[in-house]
PDB file of C-alpha atoms and ligand atoms in Angstrom:
ATOM      1  CA  MET A   1       9.372 -15.245 -18.243  1.00 62.00           C
ATOM      2  CA  CYS A   2       6.884 -12.784 -17.766  1.00 91.00           C
ATOM      3  CA  ARG A   3       3.524 -13.815 -16.431  1.00 95.00           C
ATOM      4  CA  HIS A   4       0.224 -13.396 -18.023  1.00 98.00           C
ATOM      5  CA  LEU A   5      -3.701 -13.146 -17.414  1.00 98.00           C
ATOM      6  CA  GLY A   6      -6.406 -13.171 -19.246  1.00 98.00           C
ATOM      7  CA  TYR A   7     -10.627 -12.666 -17.641  1.00 98.00           C
ATOM      8  CA  VAL A   8     -13.624 -12.867 -19.249  1.00 98.00           C
ATOM      9  CA  GLY A   9     -17.286 -12.460 -17.263  1.00 98.00           C
ATOM     10  CA  PRO A  10     -19.040  -9.939 -14.793  1.00 98.00           C
ATOM     11  CA  ALA A  11     -17.642  -6.419 -14.354  1.00 97.00           C
ATOM     12  CA  VAL A  12     -14.969  -6.468 -12.188  1.00 98.00           C
ATOM     13  CA  PRO A  13     -12.210  -3.790 -10.618  1.00 98.00           C
ATOM     14  CA  VAL A  14      -9.671  -3.907 -13.132  1.00 98.00           C
ATOM     15  CA  GLY A  15      -6.891  -3.896  -9.954  1.00 98.00           C
ATOM     16  CA  GLU A  16      -8.700  -6.212  -7.815  1.00 98.00           C
ATOM     17  CA  LEU A  17      -7.989  -8.653 -10.587  1.00 97.00           C
ATOM     18  CA  LEU A  18      -4.066  -7.955 -10.204  1.00 98.00           C
ATOM     19  CA  VAL A  19      -3.533  -8.689  -6.979  1.00 98.00           C
ATOM     20  CA  ARG A  20      -6.597 -11.378  -6.605  1.00 97.00           C
ATOM     21  CA  GLY A  21      -5.940 -14.540  -4.509  1.00 97.00           C
ATOM     22  CA  PRO A  22      -2.947 -15.486  -2.494  1.00 95.00           C
ATOM     23  CA  HIS A  23      -0.606 -15.974  -5.545  1.00 95.00           C
ATOM     24  CA  SER A  24      -1.680 -12.980  -7.803  1.00 96.00           C
ATOM     25  CA  LEU A  25      -0.104 -11.612 -10.490  1.00 96.00           C
ATOM     26  CA  ARG A  26       1.235  -9.253  -8.350  1.00 96.00           C
ATOM     27  CA  THR A  27       2.773 -12.015  -6.270  1.00 94.00           C
ATOM     28  CA  GLN A  28       4.128 -13.851  -9.623  1.00 92.00           C
ATOM     29  CA  ALA A  29       5.663 -10.525 -10.572  1.00 92.00           C
ATOM     30  CA  TRP A  30       8.337 -11.359  -7.890  1.00 89.00           C
ATOM     31  CA  ALA A  31       7.668 -14.607  -6.502  1.00 87.00           C
ATOM     32  CA  PRO A  32       6.465 -16.928  -9.631  1.00 80.00           C
ATOM     33  CA  ARG A  33       6.392 -21.033  -9.011  1.00 83.00           C
ATOM     34  CA  ASP A  34       6.600 -22.011 -12.409  1.00 75.00           C
ATOM     35  CA  MET A  35       9.506 -20.059 -14.600  1.00 61.00           C
ATOM     36  CA  ARG A  36      10.720 -23.322 -16.245  1.00 67.00           C
ATOM     37  CA  GLY A  37      14.729 -21.642 -16.150  1.00 61.00           C
ATOM     38  CA  GLY A  38      13.427 -18.389 -17.719  1.00 59.00           C
ATOM     39  CA  GLY A  39      14.828 -16.022 -15.356  1.00 65.00           C
ATOM     40  CA  THR A  40      13.476 -15.596 -11.725  1.00 75.00           C
ATOM     41  CA  ILE A  41      11.711 -12.492 -11.182  1.00 87.00           C
ATOM     42  CA  ASN A  42       9.089 -10.003 -13.634  1.00 91.00           C
ATOM     43  CA  ALA A  43      10.584  -6.982 -12.357  1.00 93.00           C
ATOM     44  CA  ASP A  44      10.885  -5.005 -15.877  1.00 96.00           C
ATOM     45  CA  GLY A  45       7.336  -4.051 -15.455  1.00 97.00           C
ATOM     46  CA  PHE A  46       3.601  -4.636 -16.221  1.00 98.00           C
ATOM     47  CA  GLY A  47       0.756  -3.504 -18.298  1.00 98.00           C
ATOM     48  CA  VAL A  48      -2.937  -3.921 -18.144  1.00 98.00           C
ATOM     49  CA  ALA A  49      -5.655  -3.232 -20.614  1.00 98.00           C
ATOM     50  CA  TRP A  50      -8.964  -3.120 -20.274  1.00 98.00           C
ATOM     51  CA  TRP A  51     -12.407  -3.017 -22.752  1.00 98.00           C
ATOM     52  CA  HIS A  52     -15.338  -0.545 -22.097  1.00 93.00           C
ATOM     53  CA  GLY A  53     -17.390  -0.090 -25.207  1.00 85.00           C
ATOM     54  CA  GLY A  54     -15.467   3.424 -25.891  1.00 85.00           C
ATOM     55  CA  GLU A  55     -13.481   4.664 -29.024  1.00 89.00           C
ATOM     56  CA  PRO A  56     -10.992   3.177 -28.974  1.00 90.00           C
ATOM     57  CA  PRO A  57     -12.677  -0.322 -27.466  1.00 95.00           C
ATOM     58  CA  VAL A  58      -9.740  -1.022 -25.418  1.00 97.00           C
ATOM     59  CA  THR A  59      -7.587   1.149 -22.826  1.00 97.00           C
ATOM     60  CA  ARG A  60      -4.361   0.327 -20.841  1.00 97.00           C
ATOM     61  CA  TYR A  61      -2.027   1.366 -18.623  1.00 98.00           C
ATOM     62  CA  ARG A  62       1.717   0.567 -18.494  1.00 98.00           C
ATOM     63  CA  ASN A  63       4.450   1.238 -16.647  1.00 98.00           C
ATOM     64  CA  PRO A  64       8.280  -0.079 -16.495  1.00 98.00           C
ATOM     65  CA  ALA A  65       8.785  -0.186 -13.079  1.00 97.00           C
ATOM     66  CA  PRO A  66       8.027  -3.040 -11.186  1.00 97.00           C
ATOM     67  CA  ILE A  67       4.473  -3.722 -10.003  1.00 97.00           C
ATOM     68  CA  TRP A  68       4.696  -4.129  -6.176  1.00 96.00           C
ATOM     69  CA  THR A  69       6.232  -0.402  -6.626  1.00 97.00           C
ATOM     70  CA  ASP A  70       3.631   1.370  -8.503  1.00 98.00           C
ATOM     71  CA  PRO A  71       0.386   2.656  -6.483  1.00 98.00           C
ATOM     72  CA  ALA A  72      -1.861   2.847  -8.834  1.00 98.00           C
ATOM     73  CA  VAL A  73      -2.664  -0.961  -8.659  1.00 98.00           C
ATOM     74  CA  GLU A  74      -3.846  -0.379  -5.426  1.00 96.00           C
ATOM     75  CA  GLU A  75      -5.218   3.528  -5.800  1.00 97.00           C
ATOM     76  CA  VAL A  76      -6.595   4.036  -8.760  1.00 98.00           C
ATOM     77  CA  LEU A  77      -7.242   0.709 -11.114  1.00 98.00           C
ATOM     78  CA  PRO A  78      -9.863  -0.553  -8.522  1.00 97.00           C
ATOM     79  CA  HIS A  79     -11.811   2.318  -9.342  1.00 98.00           C
ATOM     80  CA  LEU A  80     -12.050   1.223 -12.829  1.00 97.00           C
ATOM     81  CA  GLU A  81     -14.327  -1.021 -13.805  1.00 97.00           C
ATOM     82  CA  SER A  82     -14.326  -3.828 -16.754  1.00 98.00           C
ATOM     83  CA  THR A  83     -16.007  -6.989 -18.354  1.00 98.00           C
ATOM     84  CA  ALA A  84     -12.370  -8.210 -19.587  1.00 98.00           C
ATOM     85  CA  VAL A  85      -8.596  -7.379 -18.359  1.00 98.00           C
ATOM     86  CA  LEU A  86      -5.701  -8.809 -19.716  1.00 98.00           C
ATOM     87  CA  ALA A  87      -2.435  -7.928 -17.716  1.00 98.00           C
ATOM     88  CA  ALA A  88       1.110  -9.129 -17.946  1.00 98.00           C
ATOM     89  CA  VAL A  89       4.042  -8.657 -15.546  1.00 97.00           C
ATOM     90  CA  ARG A  90       7.541  -8.562 -17.830  1.00 97.00           C
ATOM     91  CA  SER A  91      11.006 -10.083 -17.070  1.00 94.00           C
ATOM     92  CA  ALA A  92      12.975  -8.623 -20.339  1.00 95.00           C
ATOM     93  CA  THR A  93      14.870 -11.075 -22.097  1.00 95.00           C
ATOM     94  CA  ILE A  94      18.225 -10.501 -21.849  1.00 93.00           C
ATOM     95  CA  GLY A  95      19.167  -8.047 -24.608  1.00 94.00           C
ATOM     96  CA  MET A  96      16.275  -6.738 -24.837  1.00 96.00           C
ATOM     97  CA  PRO A  97      14.837  -2.853 -23.643  1.00 97.00           C
ATOM     98  CA  VAL A  98      14.059  -2.453 -20.443  1.00 97.00           C
ATOM     99  CA  GLU A  99      10.659   0.393 -21.636  1.00 98.00           C
ATOM    100  CA  ARG A 100       7.173   1.392 -21.136  1.00 98.00           C
ATOM    101  CA  SER A 101       7.050   0.358 -25.076  1.00 98.00           C
ATOM    102  CA  ALA A 102       8.177  -3.285 -24.461  1.00 98.00           C
ATOM    103  CA  CYS A 103       5.597  -4.151 -21.745  1.00 98.00           C
ATOM    104  CA  ALA A 104       2.802  -5.596 -22.819  1.00 98.00           C
ATOM    105  CA  PRO A 105      -0.489  -5.958 -23.242  1.00 98.00           C
ATOM    106  CA  PHE A 106       0.418  -4.629 -27.388  1.00 98.00           C
ATOM    107  CA  LEU A 107      -3.613  -2.903 -28.417  1.00 98.00           C
ATOM    108  CA  HIS A 108      -4.460  -2.910 -31.904  1.00 97.00           C
ATOM    109  CA  GLU A 109      -8.290  -2.155 -32.489  1.00 96.00           C
ATOM    110  CA  GLN A 110     -10.347  -4.505 -30.160  1.00 97.00           C
ATOM    111  CA  TRP A 111      -7.395  -6.732 -29.694  1.00 98.00           C
ATOM    112  CA  ALA A 112      -4.843  -6.701 -26.592  1.00 98.00           C
ATOM    113  CA  PHE A 113      -2.009  -9.280 -26.705  1.00 98.00           C
ATOM    114  CA  SER A 114       0.883 -10.831 -24.440  1.00 98.00           C
ATOM    115  CA  HIS A 115       3.561 -12.914 -24.842  1.00 98.00           C
ATOM    116  CA  ASN A 116       5.207 -14.806 -22.145  1.00 96.00           C
ATOM    117  CA  GLY A 117       8.403 -16.366 -23.936  1.00 96.00           C
ATOM    118  CA  VAL A 118      11.529 -15.664 -26.057  1.00 97.00           C
ATOM    119  CA  VAL A 119      12.085 -15.688 -29.975  1.00 98.00           C
ATOM    120  CA  PRO A 120      15.999 -16.604 -30.190  1.00 97.00           C
ATOM    121  CA  ASP A 121      17.787 -14.702 -33.154  1.00 97.00           C
ATOM    122  CA  TRP A 122      14.310 -12.680 -33.225  1.00 97.00           C
ATOM    123  CA  ARG A 123      15.284  -9.963 -35.678  1.00 97.00           C
ATOM    124  CA  THR A 124      16.337 -12.694 -38.253  1.00 97.00           C
ATOM    125  CA  VAL A 125      13.736 -15.007 -37.453  1.00 98.00           C
ATOM    126  CA  SER A 126      10.912 -12.536 -37.434  1.00 98.00           C
ATOM    127  CA  SER A 127      11.236 -11.268 -41.349  1.00 97.00           C
ATOM    128  CA  ALA A 128      11.560 -15.148 -42.402  1.00 97.00           C
ATOM    129  CA  VAL A 129       8.670 -15.703 -40.675  1.00 98.00           C
ATOM    130  CA  LEU A 130       6.964 -12.542 -42.186  1.00 97.00           C
ATOM    131  CA  SER A 131       7.938 -13.978 -46.132  1.00 96.00           C
ATOM    132  CA  ASP A 132       6.786 -17.352 -45.374  1.00 96.00           C
ATOM    133  CA  LEU A 133       3.194 -16.277 -44.095  1.00 96.00           C
ATOM    134  CA  ASP A 134       2.974 -13.633 -46.956  1.00 95.00           C
ATOM    135  CA  ALA A 135       3.813 -16.157 -49.204  1.00 94.00           C
ATOM    136  CA  ALA A 136       0.937 -19.000 -47.271  1.00 94.00           C
ATOM    137  CA  ALA A 137      -1.395 -15.714 -47.804  1.00 93.00           C
ATOM    138  CA  THR A 138      -0.462 -15.134 -51.611  1.00 93.00           C
ATOM    139  CA  ARG A 139      -1.131 -18.688 -52.163  1.00 93.00           C
ATOM    140  CA  ALA A 140      -4.607 -18.502 -50.670  1.00 92.00           C
ATOM    141  CA  GLY A 141      -5.704 -15.380 -52.823  1.00 90.00           C
ATOM    142  CA  ALA A 142      -4.773 -12.761 -50.478  1.00 88.00           C
ATOM    143  CA  THR A 143      -2.102  -9.883 -52.366  1.00 84.00           C
ATOM    144  CA  ARG A 144       0.888  -8.235 -50.079  1.00 84.00           C
ATOM    145  CA  LEU A 145      -0.787  -9.143 -46.904  1.00 90.00           C
ATOM    146  CA  LEU A 146       2.749  -8.875 -44.974  1.00 93.00           C
ATOM    147  CA  GLN A 147       5.648  -6.509 -46.712  1.00 91.00           C
ATOM    148  CA  THR A 148       9.202  -6.133 -45.347  1.00 87.00           C
ATOM    149  CA  GLY A 149       8.590  -3.088 -43.593  1.00 94.00           C
ATOM    150  CA  ASP A 150       6.190  -3.877 -41.549  1.00 96.00           C
ATOM    151  CA  LEU A 151       8.415  -5.206 -38.633  1.00 97.00           C
ATOM    152  CA  LEU A 152       9.240  -1.134 -38.319  1.00 96.00           C
ATOM    153  CA  GLU A 153       5.872  -0.816 -37.004  1.00 96.00           C
ATOM    154  CA  ALA A 154       6.944  -2.925 -33.591  1.00 98.00           C
ATOM    155  CA  GLU A 155       6.389  -0.698 -30.485  1.00 97.00           C
ATOM    156  CA  SER A 156       9.622  -1.667 -29.238  1.00 98.00           C
ATOM    157  CA  ALA A 157      12.901  -3.573 -30.524  1.00 98.00           C
ATOM    158  CA  THR A 158      11.297  -6.861 -28.975  1.00 98.00           C
ATOM    159  CA  ASP A 159      10.431 -10.385 -29.659  1.00 98.00           C
ATOM    160  CA  SER A 160       7.091  -9.688 -28.539  1.00 98.00           C
ATOM    161  CA  ALA A 161       6.699  -6.407 -30.163  1.00 98.00           C
ATOM    162  CA  ALA A 162       7.457  -7.686 -33.650  1.00 98.00           C
ATOM    163  CA  LEU A 163       5.165 -10.843 -32.854  1.00 98.00           C
ATOM    164  CA  TRP A 164       2.339  -8.787 -32.941  1.00 98.00           C
ATOM    165  CA  VAL A 165       3.396  -6.885 -35.720  1.00 98.00           C
ATOM    166  CA  LEU A 166       2.762 -10.396 -37.489  1.00 98.00           C
ATOM    167  CA  LEU A 167       0.044 -11.546 -35.556  1.00 98.00           C
ATOM    168  CA  ARG A 168      -2.481  -8.401 -35.989  1.00 97.00           C
ATOM    169  CA  ARG A 169      -1.766  -8.994 -39.729  1.00 96.00           C
ATOM    170  CA  LEU A 170      -3.169 -12.295 -39.692  1.00 97.00           C
ATOM    171  CA  LEU A 171      -6.238 -11.335 -37.317  1.00 97.00           C
ATOM    172  CA  ASP A 172      -6.957  -8.142 -40.214  1.00 94.00           C
ATOM    173  CA  PRO A 173     -10.060  -9.154 -41.585  1.00 92.00           C
ATOM    174  CA  ALA A 174      -8.579  -8.803 -45.203  1.00 89.00           C
ATOM    175  CA  ALA A 175      -6.406 -12.088 -44.211  1.00 92.00           C
ATOM    176  CA  PRO A 176      -7.799 -14.993 -46.633  1.00 93.00           C
ATOM    177  CA  ARG A 177     -10.440 -16.857 -44.276  1.00 92.00           C
ATOM    178  CA  ASP A 178      -9.339 -20.024 -46.233  1.00 91.00           C
ATOM    179  CA  LEU A 179      -5.760 -19.734 -44.197  1.00 92.00           C
ATOM    180  CA  ILE A 180      -7.063 -17.841 -41.043  1.00 94.00           C
ATOM    181  CA  ALA A 181     -10.577 -19.059 -40.613  1.00 94.00           C
ATOM    182  CA  SER A 182     -10.129 -17.753 -37.129  1.00 97.00           C
ATOM    183  CA  PRO A 183      -7.712 -16.194 -34.116  1.00 98.00           C
ATOM    184  CA  LEU A 184      -7.252 -19.593 -32.812  1.00 97.00           C
ATOM    185  CA  ALA A 185      -5.991 -20.671 -36.735  1.00 97.00           C
ATOM    186  CA  ALA A 186      -4.002 -17.373 -36.621  1.00 97.00           C
ATOM    187  CA  LEU A 187      -2.108 -18.403 -33.479  1.00 98.00           C
ATOM    188  CA  ARG A 188      -1.970 -22.097 -34.551  1.00 97.00           C
ATOM    189  CA  LEU A 189      -0.409 -20.539 -38.012  1.00 97.00           C
ATOM    190  CA  LEU A 190       1.894 -18.040 -35.890  1.00 98.00           C
ATOM    191  CA  VAL A 191       2.973 -20.309 -33.247  1.00 98.00           C
ATOM    192  CA  THR A 192       3.848 -23.216 -36.366  1.00 97.00           C
ATOM    193  CA  THR A 193       5.727 -20.832 -38.700  1.00 97.00           C
ATOM    194  CA  VAL A 194       7.780 -19.301 -35.707  1.00 98.00           C
ATOM    195  CA  VAL A 195       8.843 -23.102 -34.653  1.00 97.00           C
ATOM    196  CA  THR A 196      10.361 -23.963 -38.346  1.00 97.00           C
ATOM    197  CA  HIS A 197      12.447 -20.886 -38.146  1.00 98.00           C
ATOM    198  CA  ALA A 198      13.237 -21.054 -34.485  1.00 98.00           C
ATOM    199  CA  PRO A 199      13.029 -24.240 -32.816  1.00 97.00           C
ATOM    200  CA  ALA A 200      14.161 -23.108 -29.351  1.00 97.00           C
ATOM    201  CA  ALA A 201      11.496 -20.430 -29.254  1.00 97.00           C
ATOM    202  CA  ARG A 202       8.815 -20.417 -26.362  1.00 97.00           C
ATOM    203  CA  LEU A 203       5.236 -18.986 -27.161  1.00 98.00           C
ATOM    204  CA  ASN A 204       2.965 -18.209 -24.958  1.00 98.00           C
ATOM    205  CA  LEU A 205       0.984 -16.316 -26.248  1.00 98.00           C
ATOM    206  CA  LEU A 206      -2.257 -14.645 -25.188  1.00 98.00           C
ATOM    207  CA  LEU A 207      -4.823 -12.881 -26.765  1.00 98.00           C
ATOM    208  CA  GLY A 208      -8.255 -11.044 -25.902  1.00 98.00           C
ATOM    209  CA  ASP A 209     -11.060  -8.868 -28.228  1.00 98.00           C
ATOM    210  CA  GLY A 210     -13.060  -8.166 -25.033  1.00 98.00           C
ATOM    211  CA  ALA A 211     -15.684 -11.116 -25.067  1.00 97.00           C
ATOM    212  CA  SER A 212     -12.982 -14.030 -25.825  1.00 98.00           C
ATOM    213  CA  LEU A 213      -9.620 -14.919 -24.735  1.00 98.00           C
ATOM    214  CA  TRP A 214      -7.188 -17.112 -26.710  1.00 98.00           C
ATOM    215  CA  ALA A 215      -4.047 -18.677 -25.796  1.00 98.00           C
ATOM    216  CA  THR A 216      -1.186 -20.855 -26.713  1.00 98.00           C
ATOM    217  CA  ALA A 217       1.178 -22.775 -24.316  1.00 98.00           C
ATOM    218  CA  TRP A 218       3.820 -23.432 -25.902  1.00 97.00           C
ATOM    219  CA  GLU A 219       7.197 -24.572 -23.358  1.00 94.00           C
ATOM    220  CA  HIS A 220       5.285 -22.472 -20.644  1.00 92.00           C
ATOM    221  CA  ALA A 221       3.125 -22.774 -18.085  1.00 95.00           C
ATOM    222  CA  LEU A 222      -0.854 -22.279 -18.905  1.00 98.00           C
ATOM    223  CA  SER A 223      -3.502 -22.562 -16.950  1.00 98.00           C
ATOM    224  CA  ALA A 224      -7.576 -21.936 -17.441  1.00 98.00           C
ATOM    225  CA  LEU A 225     -10.580 -21.467 -14.912  1.00 98.00           C
ATOM    226  CA  VAL A 226     -13.477 -21.695 -16.852  1.00 98.00           C
ATOM    227  CA  THR A 227     -17.049 -21.784 -15.349  1.00 98.00           C
ATOM    228  CA  ASP A 228     -20.459 -20.844 -16.505  1.00 98.00           C
ATOM    229  CA  ASP A 229     -19.882 -17.283 -15.563  1.00 98.00           C
ATOM    230  CA  TYR A 230     -16.453 -16.298 -16.305  1.00 98.00           C
ATOM    231  CA  ALA A 231     -13.351 -17.337 -18.010  1.00 98.00           C
ATOM    232  CA  VAL A 232     -10.111 -17.172 -16.898  1.00 98.00           C
ATOM    233  CA  LEU A 233      -6.587 -17.945 -18.669  1.00 98.00           C
ATOM    234  CA  ALA A 234      -3.165 -17.529 -16.641  1.00 98.00           C
ATOM    235  CA  SER A 235       0.517 -18.413 -16.181  1.00 96.00           C
ATOM    236  CA  GLU A 236      -0.186 -19.751 -12.727  1.00 95.00           C
ATOM    237  CA  PRO A 237      -3.460 -20.236 -10.867  1.00 97.00           C
ATOM    238  CA  TYR A 238      -3.588 -17.333  -8.446  1.00 97.00           C
ATOM    239  CA  ASP A 239      -5.792 -19.732  -5.888  1.00 97.00           C
ATOM    240  CA  ALA A 240      -6.491 -22.860  -5.555  1.00 97.00           C
ATOM    241  CA  ASP A 241      -9.514 -23.445  -6.487  1.00 98.00           C
ATOM    242  CA  PRO A 242      -9.533 -27.041  -7.598  1.00 98.00           C
ATOM    243  CA  ARG A 243     -11.351 -26.226 -10.792  1.00 98.00           C
ATOM    244  CA  TRP A 244      -7.961 -24.917 -12.110  1.00 98.00           C
ATOM    245  CA  GLN A 245      -6.544 -26.920 -15.149  1.00 98.00           C
ATOM    246  CA  SER A 246      -3.132 -26.856 -16.189  1.00 98.00           C
ATOM    247  CA  ILE A 247      -2.701 -26.562 -20.058  1.00 98.00           C
ATOM    248  CA  PRO A 248      -1.069 -29.528 -22.160  1.00 97.00           C
ATOM    249  CA  GLU A 249       2.154 -28.325 -23.845  1.00 96.00           C
ATOM    250  CA  HIS A 250       1.566 -27.500 -27.521  1.00 97.00           C
ATOM    251  CA  SER A 251      -1.868 -26.174 -26.958  1.00 98.00           C
ATOM    252  CA  VAL A 252      -3.952 -23.701 -28.396  1.00 98.00           C
ATOM    253  CA  VAL A 253      -6.968 -22.585 -26.418  1.00 98.00           C
ATOM    254  CA  ARG A 254     -10.022 -20.327 -26.647  1.00 98.00           C
ATOM    255  CA  ALA A 255     -11.839 -19.809 -23.468  1.00 98.00           C
ATOM    256  CA  GLU A 256     -14.927 -17.731 -22.481  1.00 98.00           C
ATOM    257  CA  PRO A 257     -17.561 -17.815 -19.989  1.00 98.00           C
ATOM    258  CA  GLY A 258     -18.691 -21.665 -20.124  1.00 98.00           C
ATOM    259  CA  LEU A 259     -16.299 -22.889 -22.988  1.00 97.00           C
ATOM    260  CA  LEU A 260     -12.961 -23.999 -22.889  1.00 98.00           C
ATOM    261  CA  THR A 261     -11.825 -25.674 -26.070  1.00 98.00           C
ATOM    262  CA  VAL A 262      -8.054 -27.261 -25.864  1.00 98.00           C
ATOM    263  CA  GLU A 263      -6.446 -27.656 -29.999  1.00 97.00           C
ATOM    264  CA  SER A 264      -3.500 -29.365 -30.129  1.00 97.00           C
ATOM    265  CA  LEU A 265      -0.645 -27.930 -31.873  1.00 96.00           C
ATOM    266  CA  ASN A 266       0.660 -31.372 -32.634  1.00 89.00           C
ATOM    267  CA  ASN A 267      -1.953 -31.967 -34.829  1.00 68.00           C
ATOM    268  CA  ASP A 268      -4.101 -33.935 -32.232  1.00 52.00           C
ATOM    269  CA  PRO A 269      -7.994 -34.035 -32.189  1.00 48.00           C
ATOM    270  CA  VAL A 270     -10.036 -31.053 -30.352  1.00 49.00           C
ATOM    271  CA  THR A 271     -11.280 -30.985 -27.375  1.00 51.00           C
ATOM    272  CA  GLU A 272     -14.209 -29.319 -25.838  1.00 48.00           C
ATOM    273  CA  ARG A 273     -14.085 -29.646 -22.058  1.00 47.00           C
ATOM    274  CA  ALA A 274     -17.477 -29.308 -19.837  1.00 43.00           C
ATOM    275  CA  VAL A 275     -17.013 -27.027 -17.348  1.00 44.00           C
TER     276      VAL A 275
HETATM  277  N1  LIG B   1      10.830 -11.604 -24.845  1.00 72.93           N
HETATM  278  C1  LIG B   1       9.849 -11.003 -24.046  1.00 72.93           C
HETATM  279  C2  LIG B   1      10.164  -9.591 -23.680  1.00 72.93           C
HETATM  280  O1  LIG B   1      11.648  -8.969 -23.412  1.00 72.93           O
HETATM  281  C3  LIG B   1       9.185 -11.591 -23.171  1.00 72.93           C
HETATM  282  C4  LIG B   1       9.984 -11.921 -21.700  1.00 72.93           C
HETATM  283  C5  LIG B   1       9.335 -12.870 -21.179  1.00 72.93           C
HETATM  284  O2  LIG B   1       8.517 -13.891 -21.442  1.00 72.93           O
HETATM  285  N2  LIG B   1       9.902 -13.317 -19.988  1.00 72.93           N
HETATM  286  O3  LIG B   1       9.897  -8.598 -23.385  1.00 72.93           O
END
C-alpha cells in the first residue's frame, strides 16, 4: 500500500522532506516496513504538494515513475521551500491504472489529499456512498450536496480519486454544519459510510490545508511526530526520534504544531495529547 507524509511547521526545503531520515519516504518506497499485506514496494509513482500563499494556494509535482528514479527529488525540489508539505509514494492496487493522474496528492482549492489503502469494488461502493451522503445532507437541510455525475470528476479511475470527489464535497463551505462541523467530522463521516458498504476497505486518508493536517488510521499504519514547533503525520516514522507516537487503529487525528487530537472512529472519547 502506498505510504504518505504530511508536514506543517517552519519553512523546509520540499525535497528535503522526501529524503529526511534513515527511513525517509523515498526509502519507504522501496523498503517499507509495515505494508500489512498490501503489496511489497511503492514503485508506481509519487507526488508532493506544497503551500506557498499564492494563487492557487497549493502546487504539486507528480511523476508515475518510481520516486528513486526521479532526479528532481535531489536537483529541483530542494530549492523550493514551504511551511506545509504533503507527499505520497504509490503502489497501484491491482486493476487500477498506473498514470500520473492517479498519483496523490489530489488537490482542490486549499486542500491536498492522499489515500493509503483500497476500497474493494470501488465503483459500486463509491456510488452507494455518494447516495448515502447526499441523503444525510438532505436530512440536514442541504439540497443536492452530491449528484450522481460527480464521480465522473474523478481525476483517474481509482478508488482514491473517487474518495477525493466525495470528501471535497463534504469539505465544501455549503455542506451542512450540523452534519459536517469540521474536516475531522468530514473524514469520520466518509470513513464510517464507506465501511458500511465495503467492510474490508483500508482507509488511511491524509488531508492538509497548509496550516493543519488531518488523517485516519483504518487498517493501516499511521504515526505522528508533534512538537511545539512542527507536526508530522506519516505512514511510517522516518527516523528513531522517541517522540513518534503510533496512532491506534480506527482513529481520526488532527495535527498542528503543539497539538495532536486523536479521536476514535469507534465512538470512544476524544483524547487531546500533550506534546
Ligand atoms: N488504491 C489506491 C491506488 O491504487 C491506493 C493504493 C495504495 O495505498 N497502495 O492508487
